[in-house]
mmCIF file with all atom_site columns, C-alpha atoms in Angstrom:
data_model
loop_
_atom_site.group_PDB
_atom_site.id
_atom_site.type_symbol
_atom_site.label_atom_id
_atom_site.label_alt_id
_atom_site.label_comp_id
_atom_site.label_asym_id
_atom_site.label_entity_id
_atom_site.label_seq_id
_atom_site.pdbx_PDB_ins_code
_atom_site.Cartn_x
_atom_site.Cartn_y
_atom_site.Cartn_z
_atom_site.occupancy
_atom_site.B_iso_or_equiv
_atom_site.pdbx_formal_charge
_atom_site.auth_seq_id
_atom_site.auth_comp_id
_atom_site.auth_asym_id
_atom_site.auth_atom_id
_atom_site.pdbx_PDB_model_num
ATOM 1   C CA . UNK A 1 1   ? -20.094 -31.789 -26.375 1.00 51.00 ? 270 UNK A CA 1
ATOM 2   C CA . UNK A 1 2   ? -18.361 -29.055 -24.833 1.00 57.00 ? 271 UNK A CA 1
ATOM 3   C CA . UNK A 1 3   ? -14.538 -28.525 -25.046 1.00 54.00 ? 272 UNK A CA 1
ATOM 4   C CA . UNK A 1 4   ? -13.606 -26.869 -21.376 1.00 56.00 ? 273 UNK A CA 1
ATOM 5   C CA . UNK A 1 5   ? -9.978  -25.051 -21.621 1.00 51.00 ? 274 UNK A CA 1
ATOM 6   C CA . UNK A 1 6   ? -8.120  -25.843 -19.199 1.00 53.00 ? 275 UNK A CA 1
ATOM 7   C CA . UNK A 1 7   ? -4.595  -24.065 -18.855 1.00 65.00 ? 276 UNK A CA 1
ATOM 8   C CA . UNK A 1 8   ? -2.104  -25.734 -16.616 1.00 81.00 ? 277 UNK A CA 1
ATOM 9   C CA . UNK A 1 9   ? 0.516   -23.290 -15.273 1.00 83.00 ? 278 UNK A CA 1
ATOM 10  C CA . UNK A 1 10  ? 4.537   -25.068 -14.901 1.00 88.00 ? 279 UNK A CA 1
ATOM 11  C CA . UNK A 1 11  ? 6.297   -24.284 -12.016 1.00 89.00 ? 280 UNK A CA 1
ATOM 12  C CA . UNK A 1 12  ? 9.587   -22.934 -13.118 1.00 89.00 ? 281 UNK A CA 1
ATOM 13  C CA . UNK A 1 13  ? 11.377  -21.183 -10.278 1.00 93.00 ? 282 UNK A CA 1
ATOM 14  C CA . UNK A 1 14  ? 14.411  -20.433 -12.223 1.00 95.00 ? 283 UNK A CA 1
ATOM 15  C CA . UNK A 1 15  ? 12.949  -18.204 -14.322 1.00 95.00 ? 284 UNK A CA 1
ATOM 16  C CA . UNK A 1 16  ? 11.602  -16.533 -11.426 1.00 95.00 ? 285 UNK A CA 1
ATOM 17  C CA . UNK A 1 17  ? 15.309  -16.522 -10.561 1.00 96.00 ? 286 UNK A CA 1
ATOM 18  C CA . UNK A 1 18  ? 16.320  -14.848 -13.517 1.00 96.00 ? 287 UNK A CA 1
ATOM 19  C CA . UNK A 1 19  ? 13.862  -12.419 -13.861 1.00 95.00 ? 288 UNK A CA 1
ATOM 20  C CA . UNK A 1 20  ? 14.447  -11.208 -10.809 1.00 95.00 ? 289 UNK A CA 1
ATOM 21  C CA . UNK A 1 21  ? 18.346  -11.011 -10.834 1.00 96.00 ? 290 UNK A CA 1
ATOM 22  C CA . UNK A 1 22  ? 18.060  -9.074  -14.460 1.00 95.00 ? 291 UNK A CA 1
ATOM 23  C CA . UNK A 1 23  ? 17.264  -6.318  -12.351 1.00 95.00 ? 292 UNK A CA 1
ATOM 24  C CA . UNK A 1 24  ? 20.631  -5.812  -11.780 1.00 95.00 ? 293 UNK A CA 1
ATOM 25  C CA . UNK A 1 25  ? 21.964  -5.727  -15.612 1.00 93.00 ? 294 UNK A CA 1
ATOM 26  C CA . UNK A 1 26  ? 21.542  -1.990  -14.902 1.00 91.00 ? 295 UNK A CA 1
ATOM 27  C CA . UNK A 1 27  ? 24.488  -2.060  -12.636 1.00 91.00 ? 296 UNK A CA 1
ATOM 28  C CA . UNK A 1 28  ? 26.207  -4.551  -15.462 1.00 91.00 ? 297 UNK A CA 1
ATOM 29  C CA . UNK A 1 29  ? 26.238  -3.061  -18.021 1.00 89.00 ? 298 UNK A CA 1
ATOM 30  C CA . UNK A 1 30  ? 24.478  0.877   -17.573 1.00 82.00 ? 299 UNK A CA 1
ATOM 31  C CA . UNK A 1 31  ? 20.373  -0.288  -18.679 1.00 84.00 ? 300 UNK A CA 1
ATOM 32  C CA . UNK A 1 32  ? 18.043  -3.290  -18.818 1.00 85.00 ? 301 UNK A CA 1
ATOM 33  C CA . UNK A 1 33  ? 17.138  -3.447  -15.271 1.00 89.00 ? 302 UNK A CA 1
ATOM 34  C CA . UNK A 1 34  ? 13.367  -2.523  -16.249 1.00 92.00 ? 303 UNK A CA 1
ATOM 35  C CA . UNK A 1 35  ? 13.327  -3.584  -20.273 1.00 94.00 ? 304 UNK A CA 1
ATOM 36  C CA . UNK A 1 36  ? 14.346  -7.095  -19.565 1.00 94.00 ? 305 UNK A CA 1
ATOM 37  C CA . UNK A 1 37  ? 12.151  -7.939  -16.464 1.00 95.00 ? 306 UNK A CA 1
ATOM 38  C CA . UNK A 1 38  ? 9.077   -6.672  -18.462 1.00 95.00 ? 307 UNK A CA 1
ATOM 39  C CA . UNK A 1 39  ? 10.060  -8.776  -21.277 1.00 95.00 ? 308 UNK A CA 1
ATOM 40  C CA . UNK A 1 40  ? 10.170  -11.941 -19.550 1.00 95.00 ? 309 UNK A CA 1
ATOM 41  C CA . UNK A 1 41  ? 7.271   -10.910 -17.429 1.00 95.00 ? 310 UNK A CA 1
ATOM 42  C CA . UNK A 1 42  ? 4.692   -10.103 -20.694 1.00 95.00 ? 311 UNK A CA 1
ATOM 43  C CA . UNK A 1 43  ? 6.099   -13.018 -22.754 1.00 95.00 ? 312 UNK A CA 1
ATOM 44  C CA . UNK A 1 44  ? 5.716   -15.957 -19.388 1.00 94.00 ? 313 UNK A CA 1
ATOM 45  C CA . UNK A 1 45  ? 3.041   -14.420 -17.079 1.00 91.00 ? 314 UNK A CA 1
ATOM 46  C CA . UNK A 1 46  ? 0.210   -17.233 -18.263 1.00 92.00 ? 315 UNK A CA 1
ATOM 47  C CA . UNK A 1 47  ? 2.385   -19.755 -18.646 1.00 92.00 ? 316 UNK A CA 1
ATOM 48  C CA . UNK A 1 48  ? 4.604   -19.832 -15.737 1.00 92.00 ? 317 UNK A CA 1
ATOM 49  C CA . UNK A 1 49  ? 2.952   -19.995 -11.850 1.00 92.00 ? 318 UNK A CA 1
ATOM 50  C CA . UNK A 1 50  ? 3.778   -17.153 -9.925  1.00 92.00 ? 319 UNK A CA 1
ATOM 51  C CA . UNK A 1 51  ? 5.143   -14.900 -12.857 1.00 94.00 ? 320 UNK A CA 1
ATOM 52  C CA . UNK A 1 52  ? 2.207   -12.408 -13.065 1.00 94.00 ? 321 UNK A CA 1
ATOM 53  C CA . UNK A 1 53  ? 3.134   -11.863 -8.994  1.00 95.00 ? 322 UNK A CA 1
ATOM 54  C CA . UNK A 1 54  ? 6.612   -11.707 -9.384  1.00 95.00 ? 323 UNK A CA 1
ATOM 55  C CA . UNK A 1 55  ? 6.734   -9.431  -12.193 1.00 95.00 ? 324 UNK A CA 1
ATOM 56  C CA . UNK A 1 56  ? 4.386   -7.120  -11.477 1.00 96.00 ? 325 UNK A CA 1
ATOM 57  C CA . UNK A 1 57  ? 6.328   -6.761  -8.024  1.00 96.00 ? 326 UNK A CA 1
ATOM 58  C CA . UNK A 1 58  ? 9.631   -6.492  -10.041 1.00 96.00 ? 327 UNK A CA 1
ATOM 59  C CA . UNK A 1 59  ? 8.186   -3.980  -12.291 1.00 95.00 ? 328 UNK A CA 1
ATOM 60  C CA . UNK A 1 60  ? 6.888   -1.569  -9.457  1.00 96.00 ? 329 UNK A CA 1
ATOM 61  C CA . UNK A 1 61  ? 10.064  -1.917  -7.392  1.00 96.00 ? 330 UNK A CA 1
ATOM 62  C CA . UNK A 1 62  ? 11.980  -0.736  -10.530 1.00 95.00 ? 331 UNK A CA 1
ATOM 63  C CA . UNK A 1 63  ? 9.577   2.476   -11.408 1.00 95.00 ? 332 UNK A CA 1
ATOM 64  C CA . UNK A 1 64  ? 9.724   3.319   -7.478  1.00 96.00 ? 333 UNK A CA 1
ATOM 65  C CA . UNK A 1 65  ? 12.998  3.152   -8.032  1.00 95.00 ? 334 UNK A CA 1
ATOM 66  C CA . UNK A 1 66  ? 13.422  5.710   -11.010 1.00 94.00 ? 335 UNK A CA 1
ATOM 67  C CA . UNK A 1 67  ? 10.428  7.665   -8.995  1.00 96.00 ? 336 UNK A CA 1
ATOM 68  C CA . UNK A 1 68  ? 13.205  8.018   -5.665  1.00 95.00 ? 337 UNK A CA 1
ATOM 69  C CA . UNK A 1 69  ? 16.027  9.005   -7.992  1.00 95.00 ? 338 UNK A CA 1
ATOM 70  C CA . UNK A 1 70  ? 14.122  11.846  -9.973  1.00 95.00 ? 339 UNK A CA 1
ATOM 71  C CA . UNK A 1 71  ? 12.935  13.013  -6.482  1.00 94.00 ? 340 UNK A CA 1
ATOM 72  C CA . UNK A 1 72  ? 16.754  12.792  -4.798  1.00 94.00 ? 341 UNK A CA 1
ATOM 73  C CA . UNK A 1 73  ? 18.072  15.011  -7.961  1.00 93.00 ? 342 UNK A CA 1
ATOM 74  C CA . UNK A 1 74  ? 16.828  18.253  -7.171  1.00 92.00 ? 343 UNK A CA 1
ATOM 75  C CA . UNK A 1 75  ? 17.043  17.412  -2.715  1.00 92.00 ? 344 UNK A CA 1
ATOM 76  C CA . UNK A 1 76  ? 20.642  17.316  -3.727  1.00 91.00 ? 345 UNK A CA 1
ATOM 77  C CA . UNK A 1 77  ? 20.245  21.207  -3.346  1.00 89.00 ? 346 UNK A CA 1
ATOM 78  C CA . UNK A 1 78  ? 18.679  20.998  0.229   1.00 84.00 ? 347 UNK A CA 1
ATOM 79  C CA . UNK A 1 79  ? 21.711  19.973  2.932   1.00 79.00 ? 348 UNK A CA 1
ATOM 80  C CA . UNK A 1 80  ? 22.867  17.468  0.412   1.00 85.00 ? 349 UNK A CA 1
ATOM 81  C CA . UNK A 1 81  ? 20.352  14.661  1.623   1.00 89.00 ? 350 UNK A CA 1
ATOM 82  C CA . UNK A 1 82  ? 19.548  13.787  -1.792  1.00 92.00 ? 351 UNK A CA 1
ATOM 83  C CA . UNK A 1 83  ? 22.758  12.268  -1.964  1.00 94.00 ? 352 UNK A CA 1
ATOM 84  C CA . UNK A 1 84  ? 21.907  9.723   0.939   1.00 94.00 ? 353 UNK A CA 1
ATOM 85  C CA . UNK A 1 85  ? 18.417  8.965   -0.875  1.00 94.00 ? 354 UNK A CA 1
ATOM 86  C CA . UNK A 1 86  ? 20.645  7.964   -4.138  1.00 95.00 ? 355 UNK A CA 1
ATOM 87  C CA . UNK A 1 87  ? 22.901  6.331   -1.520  1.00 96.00 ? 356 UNK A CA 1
ATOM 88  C CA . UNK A 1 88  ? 19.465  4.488   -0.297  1.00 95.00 ? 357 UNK A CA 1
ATOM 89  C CA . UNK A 1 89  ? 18.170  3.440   -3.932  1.00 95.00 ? 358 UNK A CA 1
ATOM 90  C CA . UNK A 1 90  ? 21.222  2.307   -4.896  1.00 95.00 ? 359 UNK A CA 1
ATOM 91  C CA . UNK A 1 91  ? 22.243  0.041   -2.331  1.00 96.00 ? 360 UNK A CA 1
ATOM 92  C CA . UNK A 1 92  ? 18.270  -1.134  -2.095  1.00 95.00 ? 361 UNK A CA 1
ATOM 93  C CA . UNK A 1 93  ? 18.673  -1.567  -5.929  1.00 95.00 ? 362 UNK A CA 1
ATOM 94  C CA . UNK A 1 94  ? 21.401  -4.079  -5.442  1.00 96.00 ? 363 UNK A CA 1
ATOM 95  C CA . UNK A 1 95  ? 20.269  -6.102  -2.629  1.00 96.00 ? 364 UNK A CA 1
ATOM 96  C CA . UNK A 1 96  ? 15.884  -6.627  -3.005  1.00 96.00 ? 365 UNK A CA 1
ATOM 97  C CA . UNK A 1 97  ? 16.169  -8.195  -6.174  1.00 96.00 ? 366 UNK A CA 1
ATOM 98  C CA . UNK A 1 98  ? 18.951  -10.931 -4.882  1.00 97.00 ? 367 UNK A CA 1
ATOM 99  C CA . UNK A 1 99  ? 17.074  -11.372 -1.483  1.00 97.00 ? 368 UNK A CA 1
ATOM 100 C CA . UNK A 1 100 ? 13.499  -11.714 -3.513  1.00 96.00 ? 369 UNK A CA 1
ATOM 101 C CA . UNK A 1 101 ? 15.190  -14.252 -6.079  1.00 97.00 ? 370 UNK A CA 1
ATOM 102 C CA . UNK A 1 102 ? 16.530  -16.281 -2.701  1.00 97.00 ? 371 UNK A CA 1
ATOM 103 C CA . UNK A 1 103 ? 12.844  -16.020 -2.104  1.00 96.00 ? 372 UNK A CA 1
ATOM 104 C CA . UNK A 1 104 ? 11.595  -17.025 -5.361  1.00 96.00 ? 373 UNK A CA 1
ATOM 105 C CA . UNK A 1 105 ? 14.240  -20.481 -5.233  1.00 95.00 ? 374 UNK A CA 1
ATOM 106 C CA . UNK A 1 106 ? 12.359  -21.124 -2.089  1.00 95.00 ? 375 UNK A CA 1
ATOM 107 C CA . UNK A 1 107 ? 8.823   -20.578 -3.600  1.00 92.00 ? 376 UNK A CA 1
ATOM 108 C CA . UNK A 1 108 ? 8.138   -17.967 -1.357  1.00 94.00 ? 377 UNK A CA 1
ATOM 109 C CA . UNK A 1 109 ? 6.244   -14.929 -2.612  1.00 93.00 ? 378 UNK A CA 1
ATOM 110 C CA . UNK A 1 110 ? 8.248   -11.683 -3.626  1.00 95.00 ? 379 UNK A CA 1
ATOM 111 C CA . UNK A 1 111 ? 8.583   -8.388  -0.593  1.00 93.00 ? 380 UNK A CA 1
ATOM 112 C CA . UNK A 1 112 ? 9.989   -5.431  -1.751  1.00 91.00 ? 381 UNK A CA 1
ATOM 113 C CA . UNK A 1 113 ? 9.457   -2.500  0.431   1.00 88.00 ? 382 UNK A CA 1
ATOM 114 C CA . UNK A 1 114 ? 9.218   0.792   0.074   1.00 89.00 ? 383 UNK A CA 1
ATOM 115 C CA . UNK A 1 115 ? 7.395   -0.013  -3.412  1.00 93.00 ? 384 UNK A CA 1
ATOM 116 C CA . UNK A 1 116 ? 4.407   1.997   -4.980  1.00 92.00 ? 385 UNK A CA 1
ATOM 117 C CA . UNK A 1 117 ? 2.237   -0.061  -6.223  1.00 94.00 ? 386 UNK A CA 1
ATOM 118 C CA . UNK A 1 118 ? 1.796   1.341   -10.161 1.00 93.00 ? 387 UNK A CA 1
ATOM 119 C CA . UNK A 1 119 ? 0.540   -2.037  -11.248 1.00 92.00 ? 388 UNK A CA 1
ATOM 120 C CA . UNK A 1 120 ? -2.073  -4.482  -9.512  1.00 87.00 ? 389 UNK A CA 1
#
């Protein structure tokens, strides 16, 4: 006889939710906005439909985030446009993950832009 796994995935869009809004506990209260998404994502990514998606998107969104800061530091120096770029990954900071969690309520699948892809 032969024993066939089969591994059912539950649909749990609030945890999408909150995965995606712990992005902003870096706003909240100074760090967590990348620790606590990959948490969720490596403890829930077989078990939950749509987590391995939605957290790898989370997770690149947050490195190409600390990737535009480091690079805005040092344009600072050049006509002060680095200050716009940390303008730019601020505000983008704030607003992607609450749009993409929207998005995840609806069952949609996550779009941040602007995002290099570190993980596939």
């Amino acid at each position: 006889m032969e024993v066939i796994n089969q591994s059912t995935l539950r649909v749990d869009r609030q945890l999408l939710v909150i995965t995606h809004l712990t992005q902003l506990l870096s706003y909240i209260i100074g760090f967590g906005g990348l620790i606590t998404p990959l948490i969720i994502w490596l403890s829930s990514r077989d078990r939950v439909e749509g987590m391995d998606e939605h957290g790898k998107a989370i997770l690149n969104f947050q490195l190409s985030l600390i990737l535009y800061f480091i690079f805005s530091i040092p344009a600072i120096l050049l006509l002060g446009l680095g200050i716009l770029g940390i303008i730019g990954v601020i505000i983008l900071g704030f607003i992607l993950p609450i749009v993409n969690a929207v998005r995840a309520s609806n069952g949609e699948s996550p779009s941040y832009f602007m995002t290099i892809r570190f993980i596939s």
